[in-house]
Short mmCIF file of C-alpha atoms in Angstrom, two decimals:
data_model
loop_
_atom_site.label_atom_id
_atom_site.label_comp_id
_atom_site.label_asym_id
_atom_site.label_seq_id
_atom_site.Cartn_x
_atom_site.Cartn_y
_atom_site.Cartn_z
CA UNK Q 1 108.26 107.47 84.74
CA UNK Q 2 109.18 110.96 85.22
CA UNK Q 3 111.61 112.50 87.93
CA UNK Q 4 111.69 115.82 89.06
CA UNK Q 5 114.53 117.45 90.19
CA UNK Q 6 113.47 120.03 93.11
CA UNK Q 7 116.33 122.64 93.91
CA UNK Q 8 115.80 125.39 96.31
CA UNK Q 9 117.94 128.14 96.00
CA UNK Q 10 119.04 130.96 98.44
CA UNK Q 11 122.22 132.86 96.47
CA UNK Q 12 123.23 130.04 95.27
CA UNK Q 13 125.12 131.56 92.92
CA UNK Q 14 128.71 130.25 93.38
CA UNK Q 15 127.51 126.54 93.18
CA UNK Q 16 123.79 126.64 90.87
CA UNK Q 17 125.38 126.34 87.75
CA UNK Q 18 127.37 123.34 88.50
CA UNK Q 19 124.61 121.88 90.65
CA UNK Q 20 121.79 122.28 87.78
CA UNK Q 21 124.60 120.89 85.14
CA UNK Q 22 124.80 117.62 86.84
CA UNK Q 23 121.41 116.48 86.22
CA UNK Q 24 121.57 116.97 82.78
CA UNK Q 25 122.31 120.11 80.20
CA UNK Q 26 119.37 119.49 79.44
CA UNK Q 27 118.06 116.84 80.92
CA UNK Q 28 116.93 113.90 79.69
CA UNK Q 29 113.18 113.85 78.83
CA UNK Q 30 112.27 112.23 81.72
CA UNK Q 31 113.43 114.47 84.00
CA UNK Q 32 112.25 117.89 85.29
CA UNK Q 33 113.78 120.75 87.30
CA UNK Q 34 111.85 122.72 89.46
CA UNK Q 35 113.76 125.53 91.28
CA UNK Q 36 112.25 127.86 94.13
CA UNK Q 37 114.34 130.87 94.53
CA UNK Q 38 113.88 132.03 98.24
CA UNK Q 39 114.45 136.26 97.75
CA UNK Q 40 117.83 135.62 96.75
CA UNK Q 41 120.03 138.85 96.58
CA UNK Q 42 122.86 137.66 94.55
CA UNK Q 43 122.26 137.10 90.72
CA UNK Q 44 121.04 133.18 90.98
CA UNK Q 45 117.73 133.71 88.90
CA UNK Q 46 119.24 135.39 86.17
CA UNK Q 47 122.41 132.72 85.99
CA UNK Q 48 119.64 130.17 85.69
CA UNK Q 49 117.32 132.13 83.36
CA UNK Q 50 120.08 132.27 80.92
CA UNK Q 51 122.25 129.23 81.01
CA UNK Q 52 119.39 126.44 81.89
CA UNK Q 53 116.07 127.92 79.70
CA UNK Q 54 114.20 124.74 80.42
CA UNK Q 55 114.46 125.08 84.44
CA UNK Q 56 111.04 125.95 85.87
CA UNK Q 57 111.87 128.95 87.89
CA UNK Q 58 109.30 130.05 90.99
CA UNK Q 59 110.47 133.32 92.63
CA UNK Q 60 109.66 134.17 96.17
CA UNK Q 61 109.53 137.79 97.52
CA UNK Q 62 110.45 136.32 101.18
CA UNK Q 63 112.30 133.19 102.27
CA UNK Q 64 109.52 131.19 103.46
CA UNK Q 65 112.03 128.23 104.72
CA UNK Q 66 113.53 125.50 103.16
CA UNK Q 67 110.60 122.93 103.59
CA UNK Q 68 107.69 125.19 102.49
CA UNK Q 69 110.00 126.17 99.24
CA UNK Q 70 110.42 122.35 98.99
CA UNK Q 71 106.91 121.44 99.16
CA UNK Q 72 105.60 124.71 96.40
CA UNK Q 73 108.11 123.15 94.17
CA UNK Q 74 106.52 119.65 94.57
CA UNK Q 75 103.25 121.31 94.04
CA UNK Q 76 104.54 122.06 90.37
CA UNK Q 77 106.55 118.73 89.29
CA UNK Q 78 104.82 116.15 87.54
CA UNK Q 79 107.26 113.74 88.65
CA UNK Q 80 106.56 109.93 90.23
CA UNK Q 81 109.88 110.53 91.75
CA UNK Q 82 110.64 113.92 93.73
CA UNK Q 83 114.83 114.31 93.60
CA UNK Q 84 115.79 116.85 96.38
CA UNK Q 85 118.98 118.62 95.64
CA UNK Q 86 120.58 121.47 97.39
CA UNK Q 87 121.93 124.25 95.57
CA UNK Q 88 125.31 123.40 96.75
CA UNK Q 89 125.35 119.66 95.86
CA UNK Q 90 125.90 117.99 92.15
CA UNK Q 91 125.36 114.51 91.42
CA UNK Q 92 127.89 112.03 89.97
CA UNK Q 93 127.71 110.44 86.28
CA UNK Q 94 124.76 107.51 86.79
CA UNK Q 95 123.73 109.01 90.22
CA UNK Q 96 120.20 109.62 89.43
CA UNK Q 97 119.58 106.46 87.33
CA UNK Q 98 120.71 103.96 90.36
CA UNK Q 99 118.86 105.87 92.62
CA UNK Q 100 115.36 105.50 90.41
CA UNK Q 101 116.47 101.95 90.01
CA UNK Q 102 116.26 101.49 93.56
CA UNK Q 103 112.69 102.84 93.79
CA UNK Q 104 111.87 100.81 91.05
CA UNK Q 105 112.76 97.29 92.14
CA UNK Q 106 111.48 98.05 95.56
CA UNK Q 107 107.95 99.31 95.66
CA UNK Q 108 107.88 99.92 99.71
CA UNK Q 109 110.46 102.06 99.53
CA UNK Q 110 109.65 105.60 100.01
CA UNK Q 111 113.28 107.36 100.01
CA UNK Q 112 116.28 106.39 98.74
CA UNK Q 113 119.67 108.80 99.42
CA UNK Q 114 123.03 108.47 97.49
CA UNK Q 115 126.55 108.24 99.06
CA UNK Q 116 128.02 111.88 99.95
CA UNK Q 117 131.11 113.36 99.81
CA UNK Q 118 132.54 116.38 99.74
CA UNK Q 119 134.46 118.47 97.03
CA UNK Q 120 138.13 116.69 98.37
CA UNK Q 121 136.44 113.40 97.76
CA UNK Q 122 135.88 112.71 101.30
CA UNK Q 123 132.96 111.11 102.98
CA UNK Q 124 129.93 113.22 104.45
CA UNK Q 125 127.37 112.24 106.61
CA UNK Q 126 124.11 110.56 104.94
CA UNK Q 127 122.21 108.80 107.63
CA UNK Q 128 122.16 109.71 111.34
CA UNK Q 129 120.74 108.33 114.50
CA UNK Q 130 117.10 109.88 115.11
CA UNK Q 131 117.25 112.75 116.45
CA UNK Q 132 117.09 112.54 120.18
CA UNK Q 133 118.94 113.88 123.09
CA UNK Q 134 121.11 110.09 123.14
CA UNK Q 135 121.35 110.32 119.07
CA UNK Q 136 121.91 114.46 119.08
CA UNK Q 137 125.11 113.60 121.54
CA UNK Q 138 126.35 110.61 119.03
CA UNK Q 139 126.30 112.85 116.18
CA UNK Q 140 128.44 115.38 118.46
CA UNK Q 141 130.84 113.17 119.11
CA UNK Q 142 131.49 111.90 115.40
CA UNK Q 143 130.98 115.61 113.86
CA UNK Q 144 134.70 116.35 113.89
CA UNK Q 145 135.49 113.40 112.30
CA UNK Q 146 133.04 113.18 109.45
CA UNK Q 147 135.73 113.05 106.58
CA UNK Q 148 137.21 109.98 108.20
CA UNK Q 149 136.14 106.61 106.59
CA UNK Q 150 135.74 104.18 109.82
CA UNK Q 151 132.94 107.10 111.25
CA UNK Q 152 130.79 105.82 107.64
CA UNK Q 153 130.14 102.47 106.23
CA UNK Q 154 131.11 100.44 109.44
CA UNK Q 155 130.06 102.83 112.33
CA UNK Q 156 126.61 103.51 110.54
CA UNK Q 157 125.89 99.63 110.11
CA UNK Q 158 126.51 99.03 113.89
CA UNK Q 159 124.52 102.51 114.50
CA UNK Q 160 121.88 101.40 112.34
CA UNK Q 161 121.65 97.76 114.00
CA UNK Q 162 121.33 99.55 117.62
CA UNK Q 163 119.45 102.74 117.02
CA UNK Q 164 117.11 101.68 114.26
CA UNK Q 165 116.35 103.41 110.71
CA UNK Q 166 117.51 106.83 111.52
CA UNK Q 167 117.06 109.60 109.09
CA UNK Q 168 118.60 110.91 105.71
CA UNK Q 169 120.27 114.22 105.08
CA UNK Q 170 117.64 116.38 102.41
CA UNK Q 171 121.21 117.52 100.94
CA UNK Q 172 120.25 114.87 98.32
CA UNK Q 173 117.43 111.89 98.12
CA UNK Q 174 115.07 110.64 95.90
CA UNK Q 175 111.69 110.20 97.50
CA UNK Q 176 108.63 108.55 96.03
CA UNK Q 177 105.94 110.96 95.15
CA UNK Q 178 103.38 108.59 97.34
CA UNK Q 179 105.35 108.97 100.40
CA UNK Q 180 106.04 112.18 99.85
CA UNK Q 181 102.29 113.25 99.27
CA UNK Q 182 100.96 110.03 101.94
CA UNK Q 183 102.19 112.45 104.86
CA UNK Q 184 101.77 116.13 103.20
CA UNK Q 185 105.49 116.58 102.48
CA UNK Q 186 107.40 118.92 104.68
CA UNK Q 187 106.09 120.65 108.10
CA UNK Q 188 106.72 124.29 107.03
CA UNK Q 189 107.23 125.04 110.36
CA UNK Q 190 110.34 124.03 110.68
CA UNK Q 191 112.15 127.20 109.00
CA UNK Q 192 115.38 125.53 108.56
CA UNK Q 193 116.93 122.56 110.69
CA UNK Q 194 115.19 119.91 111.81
CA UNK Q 195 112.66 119.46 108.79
CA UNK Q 196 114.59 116.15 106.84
CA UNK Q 197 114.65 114.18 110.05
CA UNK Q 198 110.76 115.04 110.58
CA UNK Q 199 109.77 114.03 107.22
CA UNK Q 200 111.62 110.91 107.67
CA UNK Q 201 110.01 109.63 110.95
CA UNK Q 202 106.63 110.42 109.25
CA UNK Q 203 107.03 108.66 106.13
CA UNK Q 204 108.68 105.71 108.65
CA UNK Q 205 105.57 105.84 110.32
CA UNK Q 206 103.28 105.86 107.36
CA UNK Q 207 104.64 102.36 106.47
CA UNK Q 208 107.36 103.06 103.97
CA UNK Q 209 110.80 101.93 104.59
CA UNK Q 210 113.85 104.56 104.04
CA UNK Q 211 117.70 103.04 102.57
CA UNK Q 212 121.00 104.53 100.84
CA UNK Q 213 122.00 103.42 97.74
CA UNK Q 214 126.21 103.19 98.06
CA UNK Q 215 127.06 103.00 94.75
CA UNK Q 216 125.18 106.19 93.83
CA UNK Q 217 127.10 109.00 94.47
CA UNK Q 218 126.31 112.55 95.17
CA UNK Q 219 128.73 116.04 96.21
CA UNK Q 220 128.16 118.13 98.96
CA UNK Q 221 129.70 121.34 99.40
CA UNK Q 222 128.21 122.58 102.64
CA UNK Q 223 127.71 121.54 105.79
CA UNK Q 224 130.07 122.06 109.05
CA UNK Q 225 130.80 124.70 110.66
CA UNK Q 226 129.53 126.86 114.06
CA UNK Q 227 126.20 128.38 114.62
CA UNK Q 228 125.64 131.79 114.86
CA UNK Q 229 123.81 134.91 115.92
CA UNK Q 230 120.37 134.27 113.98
CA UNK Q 231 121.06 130.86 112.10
CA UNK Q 232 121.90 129.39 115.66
CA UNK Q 233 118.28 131.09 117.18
CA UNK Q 234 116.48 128.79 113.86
CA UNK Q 235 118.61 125.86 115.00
CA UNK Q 236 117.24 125.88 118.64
CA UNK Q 237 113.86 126.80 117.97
CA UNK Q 238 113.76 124.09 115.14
CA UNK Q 239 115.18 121.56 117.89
CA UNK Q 240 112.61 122.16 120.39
CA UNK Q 241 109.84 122.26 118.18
CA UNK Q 242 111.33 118.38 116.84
CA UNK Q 243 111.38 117.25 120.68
CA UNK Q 244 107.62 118.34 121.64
CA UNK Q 245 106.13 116.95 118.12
CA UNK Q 246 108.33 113.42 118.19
CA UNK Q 247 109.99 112.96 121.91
CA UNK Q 248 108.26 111.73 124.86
CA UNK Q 249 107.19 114.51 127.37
CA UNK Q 250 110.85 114.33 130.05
CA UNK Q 251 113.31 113.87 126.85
CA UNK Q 252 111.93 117.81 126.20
CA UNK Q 253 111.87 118.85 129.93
CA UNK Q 254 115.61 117.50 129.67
CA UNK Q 255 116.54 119.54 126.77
CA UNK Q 256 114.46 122.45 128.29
CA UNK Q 257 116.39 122.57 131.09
CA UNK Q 258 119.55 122.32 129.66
CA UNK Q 259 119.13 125.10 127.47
CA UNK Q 260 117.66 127.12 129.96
CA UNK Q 261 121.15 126.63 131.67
CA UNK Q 262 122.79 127.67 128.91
CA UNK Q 263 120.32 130.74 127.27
CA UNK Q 264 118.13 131.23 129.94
CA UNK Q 265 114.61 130.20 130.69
CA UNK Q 266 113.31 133.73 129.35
CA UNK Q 267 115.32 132.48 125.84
CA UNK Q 268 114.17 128.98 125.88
CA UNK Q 269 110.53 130.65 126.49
CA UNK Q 270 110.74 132.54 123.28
CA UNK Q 271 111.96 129.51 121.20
CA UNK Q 272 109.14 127.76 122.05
CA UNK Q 273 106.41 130.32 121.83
CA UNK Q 274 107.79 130.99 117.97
CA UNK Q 275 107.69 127.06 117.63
CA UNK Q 276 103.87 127.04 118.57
CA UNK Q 277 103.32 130.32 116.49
CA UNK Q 278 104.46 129.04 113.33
CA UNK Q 279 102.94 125.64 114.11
CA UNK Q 280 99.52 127.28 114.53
CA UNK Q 281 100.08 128.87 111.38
CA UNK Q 282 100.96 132.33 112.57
CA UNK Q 283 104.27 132.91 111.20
CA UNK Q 284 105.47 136.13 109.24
#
């Protein structure tokens, strides 16, 4: 069966070429890469035009938003397996092969994600708690410590056993084309933030069941850090867009009036009148 490799790229450039290497230079014949290059402004395209000539490149004049880049790329692979890899992430020798092995042996599983870590070798988060204002505070509270081993294996097992299934980082996962297509891939209107754990809970809830795959491992380069000025305005307006489509009714009167306290109600007003926009199909 064939796997496709979709990588969506916004200038990229420092980590494409090491990313795209790790699938394969080139890549076996069973596997595809698809990139979607979202009006990068560095030279990405061109680095991939010339050093990977069998990458299927789709060039956007606008970033339309990691999802909807995500699901145009889908629309082109032929795969039975849809790999999604961030620019900024490379897979480990026999990565890709354990992960399709997975799929393979276990035909009700939709998604499969690797192991993460980061360029010093240490662990990064895979799995969290579903996003929720109980599950949103968790994840707050083991943030600072995410290169530390005991906040992995042994805190996600007991998080797991409590909180249920949770959801899987997009940073890299192999999801079956079925599941991916059963519930219309990614809501493009989540921008950015937000859109991994909602295409989790709705392949959950069409009947497929979501796992890791520890001995498959996967780097990470991103992640961490503070949210500002714009990327911080996506984050909010992704959140309370997640809370209205998947929370009940007081969990987003909660988190409506905490950020009110925060931003402001006029703020919190916006963020959800752009959530509605782009949900309705209005967004430019």
């Amino acid at each position: 069966t064939m796997i496709s490799v979709l990588v969506v790229n916004r200038d990229g450039e420092p980590w494409l070429e090491r990313c795209l290497a790790s699938v394969g230079d080139p890549p076996p014949p069973d596997v595809e890469v698809v990139l979607v290059d979202n009006c990068s402004s560095d030279e990405s395209v061109e680095l991939v035009r010339r050093r990977f000539p069998h990458v299927n490149v789709l060039e956007n004049r606008r970033n339309f938003g990691f999802g909807a880049a995500n699901n145009q790329a889908a629309a082109q692979a032929r795969g039975e397996a849809l790999l999604l890899l961030n620019n900024d992430a490379w897979l480990e020798p026999g990565c890709l092969a354990l992960l399709h092995a997975r799929l393979d042996r276990e035909p009700d599983l939709g998604l499969v994600a690797p192991r993460l870590i980061g360029p010093d070798r240490r662990p990064r988060f895979v799995w969290s708690p579903d996003r929720s204002l109980l599950g949103e505070a968790v994840q707050r509270v083991r943030n600072p410590f995410e290169g530390a081993a005991f906040n992995h294996r042994p805190i996600d097992r007991l998080m797991r056993a409590v909180s249920g299934p949770g959801w899987y980082t997009a940073a890299c996962v192999l999801i079956r084309r079925r599941a991916f297509d059963d519930v219309g891939g990614f809501d493009p209107s989540f921008f950015l933030y937000f859109e991994d754990a909602d295409l989790c809970v709705r392949i959950r809830e069409a009947g497929w069941n979501l796992d890791w795959e520890l001995d498959a491992v996967a780097v990470h380069a991103g992640g961490g850090g503070k949210l500002g000025g714009a990327v911080a305005d996506e984050y909010r307006r992704s959140q309370l867009y997640y809370y209205r489509k998947h929370r009940p009714p007081w969990e987003l009167a909660v988190l409506k009036f905490m950020l009110g306290r925060r931003y402001g109600g006029g703020q919190v007003r916006d963020w959800l009148d752009r959530a509605a926009r782009e949900a309705d199909g209005e967004s430019t």
